[in-house]
PDB file of C-alpha atoms in Angstrom:
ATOM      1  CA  UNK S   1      27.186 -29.527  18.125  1.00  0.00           C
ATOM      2  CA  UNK S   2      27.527 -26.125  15.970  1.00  0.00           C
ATOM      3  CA  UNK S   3      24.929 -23.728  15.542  1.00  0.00           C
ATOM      4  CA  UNK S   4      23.265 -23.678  12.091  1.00  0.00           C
ATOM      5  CA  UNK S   5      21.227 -20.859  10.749  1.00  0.00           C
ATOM      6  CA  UNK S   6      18.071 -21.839   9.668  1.00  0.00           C
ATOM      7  CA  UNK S   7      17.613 -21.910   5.932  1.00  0.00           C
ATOM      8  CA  UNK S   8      16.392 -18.605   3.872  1.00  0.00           C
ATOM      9  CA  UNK S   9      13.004 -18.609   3.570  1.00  0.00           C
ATOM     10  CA  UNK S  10      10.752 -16.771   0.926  1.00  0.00           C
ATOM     11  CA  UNK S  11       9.393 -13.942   1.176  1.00  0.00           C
ATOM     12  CA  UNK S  12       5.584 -14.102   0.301  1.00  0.00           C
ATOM     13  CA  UNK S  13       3.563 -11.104   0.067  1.00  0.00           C
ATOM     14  CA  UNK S  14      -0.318 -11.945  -0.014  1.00  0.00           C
ATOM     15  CA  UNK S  15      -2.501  -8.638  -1.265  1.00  0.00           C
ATOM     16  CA  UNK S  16      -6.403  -8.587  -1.339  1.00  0.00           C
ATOM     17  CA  UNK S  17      -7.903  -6.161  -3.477  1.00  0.00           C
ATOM     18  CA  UNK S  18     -10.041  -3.292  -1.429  1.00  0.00           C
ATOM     19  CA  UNK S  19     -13.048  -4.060  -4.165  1.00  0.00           C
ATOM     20  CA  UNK S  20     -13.356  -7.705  -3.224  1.00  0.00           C
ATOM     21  CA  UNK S  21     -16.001  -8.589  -0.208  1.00  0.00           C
ATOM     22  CA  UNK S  22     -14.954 -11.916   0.610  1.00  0.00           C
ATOM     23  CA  UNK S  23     -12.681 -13.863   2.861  1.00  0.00           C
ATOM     24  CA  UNK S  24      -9.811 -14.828   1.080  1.00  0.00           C
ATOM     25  CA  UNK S  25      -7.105 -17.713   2.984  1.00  0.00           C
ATOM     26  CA  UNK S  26      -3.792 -15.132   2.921  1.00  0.00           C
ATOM     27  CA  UNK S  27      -2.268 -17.730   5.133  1.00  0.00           C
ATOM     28  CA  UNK S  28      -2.913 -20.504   3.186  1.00  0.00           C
ATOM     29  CA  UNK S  29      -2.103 -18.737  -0.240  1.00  0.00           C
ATOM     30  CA  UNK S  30       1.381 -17.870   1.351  1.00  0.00           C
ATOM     31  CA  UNK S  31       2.144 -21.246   2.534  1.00  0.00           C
ATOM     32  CA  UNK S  32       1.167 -22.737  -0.933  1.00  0.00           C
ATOM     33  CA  UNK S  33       3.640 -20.091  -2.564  1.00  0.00           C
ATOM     34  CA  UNK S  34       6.765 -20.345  -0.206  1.00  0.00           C
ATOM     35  CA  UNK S  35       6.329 -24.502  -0.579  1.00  0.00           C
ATOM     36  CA  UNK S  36       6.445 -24.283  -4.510  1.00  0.00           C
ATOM     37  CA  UNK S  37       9.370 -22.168  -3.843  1.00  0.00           C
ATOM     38  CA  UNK S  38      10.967 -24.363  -1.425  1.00  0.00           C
ATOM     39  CA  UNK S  39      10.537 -27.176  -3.269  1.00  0.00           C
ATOM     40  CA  UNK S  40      11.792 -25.882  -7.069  1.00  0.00           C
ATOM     41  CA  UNK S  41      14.674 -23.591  -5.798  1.00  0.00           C
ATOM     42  CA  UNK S  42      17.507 -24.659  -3.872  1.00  0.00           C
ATOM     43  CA  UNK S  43      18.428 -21.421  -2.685  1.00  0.00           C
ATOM     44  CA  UNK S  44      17.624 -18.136  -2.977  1.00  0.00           C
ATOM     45  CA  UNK S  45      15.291 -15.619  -1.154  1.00  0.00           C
ATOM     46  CA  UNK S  46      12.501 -14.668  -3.712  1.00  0.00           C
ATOM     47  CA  UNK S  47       9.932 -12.496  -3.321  1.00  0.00           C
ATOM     48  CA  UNK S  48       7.099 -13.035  -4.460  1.00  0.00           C
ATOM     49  CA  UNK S  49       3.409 -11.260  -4.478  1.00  0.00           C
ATOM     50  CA  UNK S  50       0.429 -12.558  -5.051  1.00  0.00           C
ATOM     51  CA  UNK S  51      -2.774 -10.437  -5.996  1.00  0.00           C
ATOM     52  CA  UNK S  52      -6.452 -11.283  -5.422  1.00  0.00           C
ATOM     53  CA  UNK S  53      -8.488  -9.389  -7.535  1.00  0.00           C
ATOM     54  CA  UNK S  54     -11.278  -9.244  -9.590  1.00  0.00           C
ATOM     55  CA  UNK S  55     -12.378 -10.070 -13.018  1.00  0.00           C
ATOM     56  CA  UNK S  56     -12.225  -7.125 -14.914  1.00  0.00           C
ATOM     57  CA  UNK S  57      -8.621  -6.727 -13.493  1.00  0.00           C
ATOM     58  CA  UNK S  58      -7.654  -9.851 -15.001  1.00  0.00           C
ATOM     59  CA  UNK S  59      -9.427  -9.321 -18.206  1.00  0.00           C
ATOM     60  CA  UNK S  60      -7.807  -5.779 -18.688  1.00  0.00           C
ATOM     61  CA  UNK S  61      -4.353  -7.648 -17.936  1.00  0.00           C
ATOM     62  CA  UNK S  62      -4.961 -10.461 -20.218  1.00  0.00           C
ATOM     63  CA  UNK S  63      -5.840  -8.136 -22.964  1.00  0.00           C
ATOM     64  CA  UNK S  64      -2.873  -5.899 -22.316  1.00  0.00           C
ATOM     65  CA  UNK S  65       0.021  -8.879 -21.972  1.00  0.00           C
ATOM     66  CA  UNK S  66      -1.841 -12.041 -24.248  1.00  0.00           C
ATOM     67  CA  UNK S  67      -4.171 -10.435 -26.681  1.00  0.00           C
ATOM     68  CA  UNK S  68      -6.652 -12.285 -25.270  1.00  0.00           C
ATOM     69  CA  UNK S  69      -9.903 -10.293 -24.040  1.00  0.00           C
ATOM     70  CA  UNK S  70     -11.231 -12.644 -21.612  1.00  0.00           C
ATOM     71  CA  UNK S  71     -11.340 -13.362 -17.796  1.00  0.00           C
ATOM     72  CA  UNK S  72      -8.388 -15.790 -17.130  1.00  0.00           C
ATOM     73  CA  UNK S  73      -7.793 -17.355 -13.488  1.00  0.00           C
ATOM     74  CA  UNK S  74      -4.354 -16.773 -12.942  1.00  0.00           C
ATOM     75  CA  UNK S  75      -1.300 -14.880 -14.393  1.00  0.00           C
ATOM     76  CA  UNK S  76       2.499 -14.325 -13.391  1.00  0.00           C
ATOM     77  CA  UNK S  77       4.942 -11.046 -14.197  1.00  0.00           C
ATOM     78  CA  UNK S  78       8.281 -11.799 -14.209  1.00  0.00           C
ATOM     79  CA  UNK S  79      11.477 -11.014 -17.136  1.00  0.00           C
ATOM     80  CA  UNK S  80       8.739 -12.630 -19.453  1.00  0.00           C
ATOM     81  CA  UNK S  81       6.308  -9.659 -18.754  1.00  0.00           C
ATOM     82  CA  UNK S  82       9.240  -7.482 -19.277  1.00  0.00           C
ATOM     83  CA  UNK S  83      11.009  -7.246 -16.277  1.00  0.00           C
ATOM     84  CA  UNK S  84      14.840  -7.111 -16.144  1.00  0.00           C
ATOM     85  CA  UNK S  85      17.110  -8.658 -13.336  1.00  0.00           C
ATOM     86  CA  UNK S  86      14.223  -9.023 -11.246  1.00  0.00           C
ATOM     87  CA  UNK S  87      12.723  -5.390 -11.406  1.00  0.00           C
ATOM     88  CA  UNK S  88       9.554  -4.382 -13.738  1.00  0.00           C
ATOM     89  CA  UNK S  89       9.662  -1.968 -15.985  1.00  0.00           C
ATOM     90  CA  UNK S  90      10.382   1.527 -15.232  1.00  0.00           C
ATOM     91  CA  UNK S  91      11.068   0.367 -11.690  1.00  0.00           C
ATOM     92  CA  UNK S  92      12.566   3.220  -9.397  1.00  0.00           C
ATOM     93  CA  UNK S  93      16.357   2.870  -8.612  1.00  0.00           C
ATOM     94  CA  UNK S  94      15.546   1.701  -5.301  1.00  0.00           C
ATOM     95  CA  UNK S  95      12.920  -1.485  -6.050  1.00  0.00           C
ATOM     96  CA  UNK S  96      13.554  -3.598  -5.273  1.00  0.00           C
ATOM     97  CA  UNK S  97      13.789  -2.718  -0.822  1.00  0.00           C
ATOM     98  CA  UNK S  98      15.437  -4.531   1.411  1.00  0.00           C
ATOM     99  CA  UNK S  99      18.058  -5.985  -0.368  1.00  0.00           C
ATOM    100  CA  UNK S 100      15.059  -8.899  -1.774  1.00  0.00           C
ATOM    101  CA  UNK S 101      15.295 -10.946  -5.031  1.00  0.00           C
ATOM    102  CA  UNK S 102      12.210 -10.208  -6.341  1.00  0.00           C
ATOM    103  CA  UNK S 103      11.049 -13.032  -8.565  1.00  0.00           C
ATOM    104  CA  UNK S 104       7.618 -11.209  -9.829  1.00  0.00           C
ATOM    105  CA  UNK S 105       3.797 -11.044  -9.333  1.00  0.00           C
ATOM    106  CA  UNK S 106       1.265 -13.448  -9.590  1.00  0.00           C
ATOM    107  CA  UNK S 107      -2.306 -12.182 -10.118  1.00  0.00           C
ATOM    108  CA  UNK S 108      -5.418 -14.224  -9.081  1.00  0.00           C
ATOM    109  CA  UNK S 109      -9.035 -13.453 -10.344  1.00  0.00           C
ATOM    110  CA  UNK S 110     -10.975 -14.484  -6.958  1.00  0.00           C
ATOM    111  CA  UNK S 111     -14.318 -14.850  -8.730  1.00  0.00           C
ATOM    112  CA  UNK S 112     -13.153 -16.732 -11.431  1.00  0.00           C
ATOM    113  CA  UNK S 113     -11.370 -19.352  -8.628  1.00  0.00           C
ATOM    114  CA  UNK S 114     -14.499 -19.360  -7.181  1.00  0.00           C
ATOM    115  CA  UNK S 115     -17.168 -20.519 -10.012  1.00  0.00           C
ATOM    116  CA  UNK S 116     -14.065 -23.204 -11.587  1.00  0.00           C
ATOM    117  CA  UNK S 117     -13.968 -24.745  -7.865  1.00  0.00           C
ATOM    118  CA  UNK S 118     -14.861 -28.285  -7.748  1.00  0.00           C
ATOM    119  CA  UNK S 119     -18.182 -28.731  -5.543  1.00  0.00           C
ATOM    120  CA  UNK S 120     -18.382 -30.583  -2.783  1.00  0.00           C
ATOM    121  CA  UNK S 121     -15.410 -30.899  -0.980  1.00  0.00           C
ATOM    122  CA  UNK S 122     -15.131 -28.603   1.759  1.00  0.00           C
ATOM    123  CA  UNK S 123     -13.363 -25.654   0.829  1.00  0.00           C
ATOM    124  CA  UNK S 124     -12.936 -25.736  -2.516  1.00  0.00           C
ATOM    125  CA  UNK S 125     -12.671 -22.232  -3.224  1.00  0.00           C
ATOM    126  CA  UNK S 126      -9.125 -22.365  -0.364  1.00  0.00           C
ATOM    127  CA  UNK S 127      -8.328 -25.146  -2.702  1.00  0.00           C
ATOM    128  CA  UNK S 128      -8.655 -23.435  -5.724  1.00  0.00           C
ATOM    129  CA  UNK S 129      -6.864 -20.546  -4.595  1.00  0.00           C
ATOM    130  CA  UNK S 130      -3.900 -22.667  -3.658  1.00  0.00           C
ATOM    131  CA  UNK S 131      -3.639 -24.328  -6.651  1.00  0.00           C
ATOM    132  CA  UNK S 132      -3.899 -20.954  -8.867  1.00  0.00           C
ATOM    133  CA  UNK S 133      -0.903 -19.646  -6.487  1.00  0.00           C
ATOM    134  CA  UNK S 134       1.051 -22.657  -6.965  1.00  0.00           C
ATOM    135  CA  UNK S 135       0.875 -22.529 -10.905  1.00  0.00           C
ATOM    136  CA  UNK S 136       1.216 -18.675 -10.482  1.00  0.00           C
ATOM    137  CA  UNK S 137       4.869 -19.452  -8.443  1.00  0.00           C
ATOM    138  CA  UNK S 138       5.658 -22.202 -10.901  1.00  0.00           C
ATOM    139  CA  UNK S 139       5.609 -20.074 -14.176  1.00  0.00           C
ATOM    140  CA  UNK S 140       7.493 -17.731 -12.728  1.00  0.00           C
ATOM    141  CA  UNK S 141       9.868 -20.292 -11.971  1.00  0.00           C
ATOM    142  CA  UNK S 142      10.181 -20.532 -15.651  1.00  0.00           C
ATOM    143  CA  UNK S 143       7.381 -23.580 -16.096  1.00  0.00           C
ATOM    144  CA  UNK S 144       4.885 -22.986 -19.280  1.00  0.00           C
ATOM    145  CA  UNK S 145       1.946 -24.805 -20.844  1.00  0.00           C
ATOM    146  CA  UNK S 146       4.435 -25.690 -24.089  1.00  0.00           C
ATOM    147  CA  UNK S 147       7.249 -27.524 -22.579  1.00  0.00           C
ATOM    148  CA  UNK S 148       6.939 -30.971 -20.265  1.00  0.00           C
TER     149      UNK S 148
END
């Protein structure tokens, strides 16, 4: 029987911002992000990072990208947010490293996860956060609010 390599996987990149006191599931968050990958993209090796922040850094975003001046739960950079061929804007020569596709950023207000959280079941904040990173990977896999 031959050898096969295993497939590609994703690269995931899970950041926590320094301001934020609370455990945050990085594991879980990961895993929720490389399976929307896996299961929208038949190939490729993506990278993709996802911020935890807090709400003032979404609001500031939000203001800057969508006009809108109010805390928002989630939000993905990709070409959309002006990035070209998978870079952002004003990218050094050498971004992206490692020879990676990079796909974008998705940006999660923890707080914000937290108080929309259904009570009651367990974890729901882990929950939350893996459904925010899931919608976060699948807009910048090109899904939006307009289009079924």
């Amino acid at each position: 029987m031959p050898l096969r390599t295993p497939p590609s996987e994703p690269r995931v990149e899970v950041i926590v911002d320094e301001a934020l006191d609370a455990a945050v599931p990085v594991a879980l968050m990961a895993r929720a992000a490389e399976a929307a990958l896996v299961a929208e993209r038949s190939a490729g090796t993506d990278h993709v990072t996802v911020f935890i922040t807090v709400d003032e850094t979404l609001r500031d975003l939000n203001r800057q990208f969508n006009n809108r001046d109010e805390v928002t739960d989630v939000l993905s950079f990709n070409e959309a947010a002006g990035w070209k061929d998978g870079r952002p804007p004003d990218a050094p020569a050498s971004f992206p490293a490692e020879g990676h596709a990079r796909l974008g950023d998705v940006v999660i207000s923890l707080p914000q996860a937290e108080r929309q959280a259904p009570a009651g079941r367990g974890n729901p904040a882990d929950r939350e956060l893996a459904m925010l990173t899931v919608h976060g990977v699948l807009h910048l896999l090109g899904y939006d609010h307009a289009r079924p």
